[in-house]
Amino acid sequence: MTSDDLRAWQSAMQFTYDSAADALGVSRATYANYINDHTRIPKMLGLACAALCAKLESWTA
């Protein structure tokens, strides 16, 4: 996932910086670092974005 992909996801989900960060379980500062290409976006975050887009809930066994 690239920062452009993350921006597109945020827009598609109609999230603000704060609501996107909250949905992904990261701080606003960490989210901003992802958006601004200051920090590599982990694969796990891309998977979380896909899960949220698909309206999946947390896994429980």
Short mmCIF file of C-alpha atoms in Angstrom, two decimals:
data_model
loop_
_atom_site.label_atom_id
_atom_site.label_comp_id
_atom_site.label_asym_id
_atom_site.label_seq_id
_atom_site.Cartn_x
_atom_site.Cartn_y
_atom_site.Cartn_z
CA MET A 1 0.00 0.00 0.00
CA THR A 2 1.30 3.44 -0.92
CA SER A 3 0.50 6.75 0.71
CA ASP A 4 -1.67 7.54 -2.33
CA ASP A 5 -3.57 4.28 -1.74
CA LEU A 6 -4.03 5.25 1.91
CA ARG A 7 -5.35 8.68 0.93
CA ALA A 8 -7.78 7.06 -1.52
CA TRP A 9 -8.96 4.64 1.18
CA GLN A 10 -9.46 7.52 3.64
CA SER A 11 -11.51 9.40 1.06
CA ALA A 12 -13.57 6.35 0.08
CA MET A 13 -14.34 5.68 3.74
CA GLN A 14 -15.12 9.38 4.31
CA PHE A 15 -12.71 9.45 7.25
CA THR A 16 -10.91 12.45 8.67
CA TYR A 17 -7.27 12.04 9.76
CA ASP A 18 -8.50 11.45 13.30
CA SER A 19 -11.23 8.96 12.43
CA ALA A 20 -8.92 7.06 10.05
CA ALA A 21 -6.21 6.83 12.70
CA ASP A 22 -8.75 5.71 15.30
CA ALA A 23 -10.25 3.06 12.99
CA LEU A 24 -6.77 1.68 12.31
CA GLY A 25 -5.70 1.78 15.95
CA VAL A 26 -2.77 4.15 15.42
CA SER A 27 -2.05 7.64 16.69
CA ARG A 28 -2.83 10.66 14.53
CA ALA A 29 0.92 11.36 14.31
CA THR A 30 1.64 7.83 13.07
CA TYR A 31 -1.15 8.08 10.52
CA ALA A 32 0.22 11.43 9.32
CA ASN A 33 3.66 9.83 8.91
CA TYR A 34 2.12 7.15 6.69
CA ILE A 35 0.21 9.71 4.60
CA ASN A 36 3.28 11.93 4.20
CA ASP A 37 5.64 9.07 3.25
CA HIS A 38 7.76 9.53 6.38
CA THR A 39 7.16 5.96 7.53
CA ARG A 40 6.76 2.78 5.49
CA ILE A 41 3.17 1.54 5.59
CA PRO A 42 3.15 -2.00 7.03
CA LYS A 43 1.37 -4.75 5.12
CA MET A 44 -0.83 -5.27 8.17
CA LEU A 45 -2.20 -1.73 7.79
CA GLY A 46 -3.20 -2.38 4.18
CA LEU A 47 -4.99 -5.53 5.28
CA ALA A 48 -6.74 -3.59 8.04
CA CYS A 49 -7.88 -1.01 5.48
CA ALA A 50 -9.30 -3.78 3.30
CA ALA A 51 -11.07 -5.36 6.28
CA LEU A 52 -12.61 -2.05 7.32
CA CYS A 53 -13.71 -1.36 3.76
CA ALA A 54 -15.39 -4.79 3.69
CA LYS A 55 -17.00 -4.02 7.08
CA LEU A 56 -15.36 -7.01 8.73
CA GLU A 57 -15.18 -7.21 12.52
CA SER A 58 -12.23 -8.30 14.63
CA TRP A 59 -11.43 -11.99 14.45
CA THR A 60 -12.68 -14.11 17.34
CA ALA A 61 -12.24 -17.83 17.68
#
